Amino acid sequence: MRATVIHGPHDIRVEEVPDAAVRQPTDAVVRVVLACICGSDLWAYRGVAARRPGQRIGHEFLGVVEEVGSEVTGVRPGDLVVAPFVWSDGVCDFCREGLQTSCPHGGFWGEPGSDGGQGEAVRVPYADGTLVGLPAEALGDDRLLTAMLALSDVMSTGHHAALAAGVRPGSTVAVVGDGAVGLCGVLAARRLGAERIIAMGRHKTRTDIARDFGATDVVAERGEEAVAAVRELTGGQGAHAVLEAVGTEDSMRTAVSITRDGGFVGYVGVPHGGSAGIDIGQMFNRNVGLRGGVAPARAYIPELLEDVLSGRIDPSPVFDRTVGLDGVPDGYRAMDDRSALKVRVKF
């Protein structure tokens, strides 16, 4: 089979790799129908996050079950399924508590020894604890398939940020970051009943999506100017809930600074810059809380799927370019130079 591998910074290739196969009785093999490139993949692409030469890459996919191990009972060949970006056994203490990302038997697609999502097929460990079934008829609906693909990571991660920040009906929310996760955070905040949503971004194509998703205001400034703009919009108080979807020192500093006294920052941006953006003294004096981390997408997919199927939410607009498997290297380049927001890979 063919799959995407990374050999070094800015060196993404599509190569022949061993076929995905059942190795354990709890495994399944999924033939990929749709995958995509994530903003977090760019950290490896740019050389910020280390990868072994030839390592698989990609962690968002949905597809059709081709084969299952002898102990798999939750899915069967022919089922359409989506995979969260972390596999998990579904039975440990953490999984039962809805924190599948801490499963002691879990792992991330593309880590050494595992298949990546940007390939023709994927071996799925602990299929019963990991995969979520989708309606078979969705195979004929390209928009719906794309919306469900977003549940594998970006929509679930935006939702995690909104929950961590304590978004509630009638609240004022600010979203730091105009990538796919930030935009899905806007959608999640609207879904949870926020009355005012301030999207922070300077790229019109992205802020237009944010407005379509429910943003009531857009702040294009950065740094201290951004803080001043949000304060002005909120009568000097700041936002009850701030969703941080970038992961840099500057973005975290901005997020804390625009949070209303007594409010929360929900952080889901993969940290690149340490904790220097966190001023504990400022947070202490203003009773600003900080919650977040890796989103347990497996816990959120079922409820978000209901809303996608009902038409209540549609995160599909965050995908603005489609490539085939051979076009994946170009897709990385497009996301790296910001000429694409999020690239979908169609098989």
mmCIF file with all atom_site columns, C-alpha atoms in Angstrom, residues 86-191:
data_model
loop_
_atom_site.group_PDB
_atom_site.id
_atom_site.type_symbol
_atom_site.label_atom_id
_atom_site.label_alt_id
_atom_site.label_comp_id
_atom_site.label_asym_id
_atom_site.label_entity_id
_atom_site.label_seq_id
_atom_site.pdbx_PDB_ins_code
_atom_site.Cartn_x
_atom_site.Cartn_y
_atom_site.Cartn_z
_atom_site.occupancy
_atom_site.B_iso_or_equiv
_atom_site.pdbx_formal_charge
_atom_site.auth_seq_id
_atom_site.auth_comp_id
_atom_site.auth_asym_id
_atom_site.auth_atom_id
_atom_site.pdbx_PDB_model_num
ATOM 1   C CA . VAL A 1 86  ? -5.695  8.850  19.533 1.00 0.00 ? 86  VAL A CA 1
ATOM 2   C CA . TRP A 1 87  ? -6.529  5.152  19.823 1.00 0.00 ? 87  TRP A CA 1
ATOM 3   C CA . SER A 1 88  ? -7.633  3.813  23.214 1.00 0.00 ? 88  SER A CA 1
ATOM 4   C CA . ASP A 1 89  ? -8.763  0.533  24.755 1.00 0.00 ? 89  ASP A CA 1
ATOM 5   C CA . GLY A 1 90  ? -12.142 1.866  25.940 1.00 0.00 ? 90  GLY A CA 1
ATOM 6   C CA . VAL A 1 91  ? -12.087 -0.050 29.228 1.00 0.00 ? 91  VAL A CA 1
ATOM 7   C CA . CYS A 1 92  ? -9.383  1.463  31.441 1.00 0.00 ? 92  CYS A CA 1
ATOM 8   C CA . ASP A 1 93  ? -10.138 3.922  34.253 1.00 0.00 ? 93  ASP A CA 1
ATOM 9   C CA . PHE A 1 94  ? -9.272  6.920  32.085 1.00 0.00 ? 94  PHE A CA 1
ATOM 10  C CA . CYS A 1 95  ? -11.387 5.757  29.158 1.00 0.00 ? 95  CYS A CA 1
ATOM 11  C CA . ARG A 1 96  ? -14.371 5.201  31.426 1.00 0.00 ? 96  ARG A CA 1
ATOM 12  C CA . GLU A 1 97  ? -13.881 8.732  32.748 1.00 0.00 ? 97  GLU A CA 1
ATOM 13  C CA . GLY A 1 98  ? -13.854 10.184 29.230 1.00 0.00 ? 98  GLY A CA 1
ATOM 14  C CA . LEU A 1 99  ? -10.136 10.922 29.124 1.00 0.00 ? 99  LEU A CA 1
ATOM 15  C CA . GLN A 1 100 ? -9.116  8.479  26.416 1.00 0.00 ? 100 GLN A CA 1
ATOM 16  C CA . THR A 1 101 ? -5.983  10.493 25.669 1.00 0.00 ? 101 THR A CA 1
ATOM 17  C CA . SER A 1 102 ? -4.520  9.180  28.941 1.00 0.00 ? 102 SER A CA 1
ATOM 18  C CA . CYS A 1 103 ? -5.282  5.521  28.194 1.00 0.00 ? 103 CYS A CA 1
ATOM 19  C CA . PRO A 1 104 ? -2.202  3.469  29.185 1.00 0.00 ? 104 PRO A CA 1
ATOM 20  C CA . HIS A 1 105 ? -2.677  1.315  26.068 1.00 0.00 ? 105 HIS A CA 1
ATOM 21  C CA . GLY A 1 106 ? -3.389  4.245  23.769 1.00 0.00 ? 106 GLY A CA 1
ATOM 22  C CA . GLY A 1 107 ? -1.277  5.990  21.189 1.00 0.00 ? 107 GLY A CA 1
ATOM 23  C CA . PHE A 1 108 ? -1.152  8.499  18.373 1.00 0.00 ? 108 PHE A CA 1
ATOM 24  C CA . TRP A 1 109 ? -1.399  7.617  14.708 1.00 0.00 ? 109 TRP A CA 1
ATOM 25  C CA . GLY A 1 110 ? 1.969   7.959  13.010 1.00 0.00 ? 110 GLY A CA 1
ATOM 26  C CA . GLU A 1 111 ? 4.101   7.334  16.070 1.00 0.00 ? 111 GLU A CA 1
ATOM 27  C CA . PRO A 1 112 ? 6.967   4.883  15.440 1.00 0.00 ? 112 PRO A CA 1
ATOM 28  C CA . GLY A 1 113 ? 5.609   1.430  14.717 1.00 0.00 ? 113 GLY A CA 1
ATOM 29  C CA . SER A 1 114 ? 2.073   2.571  13.891 1.00 0.00 ? 114 SER A CA 1
ATOM 30  C CA . ASP A 1 115 ? 0.275   3.520  10.702 1.00 0.00 ? 115 ASP A CA 1
ATOM 31  C CA . GLY A 1 116 ? -0.427  7.153  9.871  1.00 0.00 ? 116 GLY A CA 1
ATOM 32  C CA . GLY A 1 117 ? -3.781  8.465  8.750  1.00 0.00 ? 117 GLY A CA 1
ATOM 33  C CA . GLN A 1 118 ? -2.526  9.827  5.430  1.00 0.00 ? 118 GLN A CA 1
ATOM 34  C CA . GLY A 1 119 ? -2.346  6.455  3.718  1.00 0.00 ? 119 GLY A CA 1
ATOM 35  C CA . GLU A 1 120 ? -4.505  3.997  1.843  1.00 0.00 ? 120 GLU A CA 1
ATOM 36  C CA . ALA A 1 121 ? -5.263  1.923  4.929  1.00 0.00 ? 121 ALA A CA 1
ATOM 37  C CA . VAL A 1 122 ? -4.670  1.979  8.685  1.00 0.00 ? 122 VAL A CA 1
ATOM 38  C CA . ARG A 1 123 ? -4.265  -0.748 11.257 1.00 0.00 ? 123 ARG A CA 1
ATOM 39  C CA . VAL A 1 124 ? -6.424  0.323  14.213 1.00 0.00 ? 124 VAL A CA 1
ATOM 40  C CA . PRO A 1 125 ? -5.450  -1.085 17.626 1.00 0.00 ? 125 PRO A CA 1
ATOM 41  C CA . TYR A 1 126 ? -8.296  -1.586 20.107 1.00 0.00 ? 126 TYR A CA 1
ATOM 42  C CA . ALA A 1 127 ? -10.900 -1.093 17.419 1.00 0.00 ? 127 ALA A CA 1
ATOM 43  C CA . ASP A 1 128 ? -13.846 -1.452 19.801 1.00 0.00 ? 128 ASP A CA 1
ATOM 44  C CA . GLY A 1 129 ? -12.561 1.300  22.066 1.00 0.00 ? 129 GLY A CA 1
ATOM 45  C CA . THR A 1 130 ? -11.460 3.585  19.260 1.00 0.00 ? 130 THR A CA 1
ATOM 46  C CA . LEU A 1 131 ? -13.696 3.565  16.204 1.00 0.00 ? 131 LEU A CA 1
ATOM 47  C CA . VAL A 1 132 ? -17.084 5.277  15.988 1.00 0.00 ? 132 VAL A CA 1
ATOM 48  C CA . GLY A 1 133 ? -19.639 4.027  13.497 1.00 0.00 ? 133 GLY A CA 1
ATOM 49  C CA . LEU A 1 134 ? -21.105 6.368  10.882 1.00 0.00 ? 134 LEU A CA 1
ATOM 50  C CA . PRO A 1 135 ? -24.251 5.990  8.764  1.00 0.00 ? 135 PRO A CA 1
ATOM 51  C CA . ALA A 1 136 ? -23.423 3.991  5.647  1.00 0.00 ? 136 ALA A CA 1
ATOM 52  C CA . GLU A 1 137 ? -25.471 6.296  3.422  1.00 0.00 ? 137 GLU A CA 1
ATOM 53  C CA . ALA A 1 138 ? -23.023 9.119  4.160  1.00 0.00 ? 138 ALA A CA 1
ATOM 54  C CA . LEU A 1 139 ? -20.633 7.561  1.644  1.00 0.00 ? 139 LEU A CA 1
ATOM 55  C CA . GLY A 1 140 ? -22.714 9.208  -1.063 1.00 0.00 ? 140 GLY A CA 1
ATOM 56  C CA . ASP A 1 141 ? -22.692 12.668 0.557  1.00 0.00 ? 141 ASP A CA 1
ATOM 57  C CA . ASP A 1 142 ? -19.368 14.432 0.137  1.00 0.00 ? 142 ASP A CA 1
ATOM 58  C CA . ARG A 1 143 ? -20.239 17.397 2.372  1.00 0.00 ? 143 ARG A CA 1
ATOM 59  C CA . LEU A 1 144 ? -21.489 15.198 5.189  1.00 0.00 ? 144 LEU A CA 1
ATOM 60  C CA . LEU A 1 145 ? -18.427 12.960 4.972  1.00 0.00 ? 145 LEU A CA 1
ATOM 61  C CA . THR A 1 146 ? -16.214 16.021 5.207  1.00 0.00 ? 146 THR A CA 1
ATOM 62  C CA . ALA A 1 147 ? -18.093 17.365 8.221  1.00 0.00 ? 147 ALA A CA 1
ATOM 63  C CA . MET A 1 148 ? -17.715 14.001 9.959  1.00 0.00 ? 148 MET A CA 1
ATOM 64  C CA . LEU A 1 149 ? -13.995 13.938 9.156  1.00 0.00 ? 149 LEU A CA 1
ATOM 65  C CA . ALA A 1 150 ? -13.651 17.148 11.195 1.00 0.00 ? 150 ALA A CA 1
ATOM 66  C CA . LEU A 1 151 ? -14.830 15.225 14.266 1.00 0.00 ? 151 LEU A CA 1
ATOM 67  C CA . SER A 1 152 ? -11.631 13.166 14.240 1.00 0.00 ? 152 SER A CA 1
ATOM 68  C CA . ASP A 1 153 ? -9.719  16.173 15.568 1.00 0.00 ? 153 ASP A CA 1
ATOM 69  C CA . VAL A 1 154 ? -10.427 19.843 14.856 1.00 0.00 ? 154 VAL A CA 1
ATOM 70  C CA . MET A 1 155 ? -14.122 20.003 15.774 1.00 0.00 ? 155 MET A CA 1
ATOM 71  C CA . SER A 1 156 ? -13.593 17.866 18.858 1.00 0.00 ? 156 SER A CA 1
ATOM 72  C CA . THR A 1 157 ? -10.582 19.960 19.837 1.00 0.00 ? 157 THR A CA 1
ATOM 73  C CA . GLY A 1 158 ? -12.501 23.220 19.410 1.00 0.00 ? 158 GLY A CA 1
ATOM 74  C CA . HIS A 1 159 ? -15.263 21.737 21.546 1.00 0.00 ? 159 HIS A CA 1
ATOM 75  C CA . HIS A 1 160 ? -12.723 20.739 24.199 1.00 0.00 ? 160 HIS A CA 1
ATOM 76  C CA . ALA A 1 161 ? -11.443 24.311 24.344 1.00 0.00 ? 161 ALA A CA 1
ATOM 77  C CA . ALA A 1 162 ? -14.974 25.642 24.736 1.00 0.00 ? 162 ALA A CA 1
ATOM 78  C CA . LEU A 1 163 ? -15.777 23.225 27.552 1.00 0.00 ? 163 LEU A CA 1
ATOM 79  C CA . ALA A 1 164 ? -12.470 23.901 29.307 1.00 0.00 ? 164 ALA A CA 1
ATOM 80  C CA . ALA A 1 165 ? -13.067 27.649 29.125 1.00 0.00 ? 165 ALA A CA 1
ATOM 81  C CA . GLY A 1 166 ? -16.542 27.264 30.606 1.00 0.00 ? 166 GLY A CA 1
ATOM 82  C CA . VAL A 1 167 ? -18.540 28.616 27.680 1.00 0.00 ? 167 VAL A CA 1
ATOM 83  C CA . ARG A 1 168 ? -22.165 28.915 28.746 1.00 0.00 ? 168 ARG A CA 1
ATOM 84  C CA . PRO A 1 169 ? -25.370 30.446 27.407 1.00 0.00 ? 169 PRO A CA 1
ATOM 85  C CA . GLY A 1 170 ? -25.184 34.233 27.300 1.00 0.00 ? 170 GLY A CA 1
ATOM 86  C CA . SER A 1 171 ? -21.421 34.419 27.799 1.00 0.00 ? 171 SER A CA 1
ATOM 87  C CA . THR A 1 172 ? -18.850 36.455 25.910 1.00 0.00 ? 172 THR A CA 1
ATOM 88  C CA . VAL A 1 173 ? -16.149 34.345 24.267 1.00 0.00 ? 173 VAL A CA 1
ATOM 89  C CA . ALA A 1 174 ? -12.893 35.256 22.542 1.00 0.00 ? 174 ALA A CA 1
ATOM 90  C CA . VAL A 1 175 ? -11.034 32.829 20.279 1.00 0.00 ? 175 VAL A CA 1
ATOM 91  C CA . VAL A 1 176 ? -7.283  33.243 19.795 1.00 0.00 ? 176 VAL A CA 1
ATOM 92  C CA . GLY A 1 177 ? -6.263  31.630 16.504 1.00 0.00 ? 177 GLY A CA 1
ATOM 93  C CA . ASP A 1 178 ? -7.875  31.547 13.072 1.00 0.00 ? 178 ASP A CA 1
ATOM 94  C CA . GLY A 1 179 ? -6.790  28.064 12.031 1.00 0.00 ? 179 GLY A CA 1
ATOM 95  C CA . ALA A 1 180 ? -9.190  25.149 11.690 1.00 0.00 ? 180 ALA A CA 1
ATOM 96  C CA . VAL A 1 181 ? -9.255  24.490 15.458 1.00 0.00 ? 181 VAL A CA 1
ATOM 97  C CA . GLY A 1 182 ? -9.914  28.132 16.284 1.00 0.00 ? 182 GLY A CA 1
ATOM 98  C CA . LEU A 1 183 ? -12.716 28.299 13.726 1.00 0.00 ? 183 LEU A CA 1
ATOM 99  C CA . CYS A 1 184 ? -14.233 25.111 15.122 1.00 0.00 ? 184 CYS A CA 1
ATOM 100 C CA . GLY A 1 185 ? -13.918 26.714 18.549 1.00 0.00 ? 185 GLY A CA 1
ATOM 101 C CA . VAL A 1 186 ? -16.150 29.514 17.292 1.00 0.00 ? 186 VAL A CA 1
ATOM 102 C CA . LEU A 1 187 ? -18.673 26.939 16.111 1.00 0.00 ? 187 LEU A CA 1
ATOM 103 C CA . ALA A 1 188 ? -18.446 25.105 19.444 1.00 0.00 ? 188 ALA A CA 1
ATOM 104 C CA . ALA A 1 189 ? -18.976 28.322 21.390 1.00 0.00 ? 189 ALA A CA 1
ATOM 105 C CA . ARG A 1 190 ? -22.095 29.118 19.386 1.00 0.00 ? 190 ARG A CA 1
ATOM 106 C CA . ARG A 1 191 ? -23.337 25.565 19.920 1.00 0.00 ? 191 ARG A CA 1
#
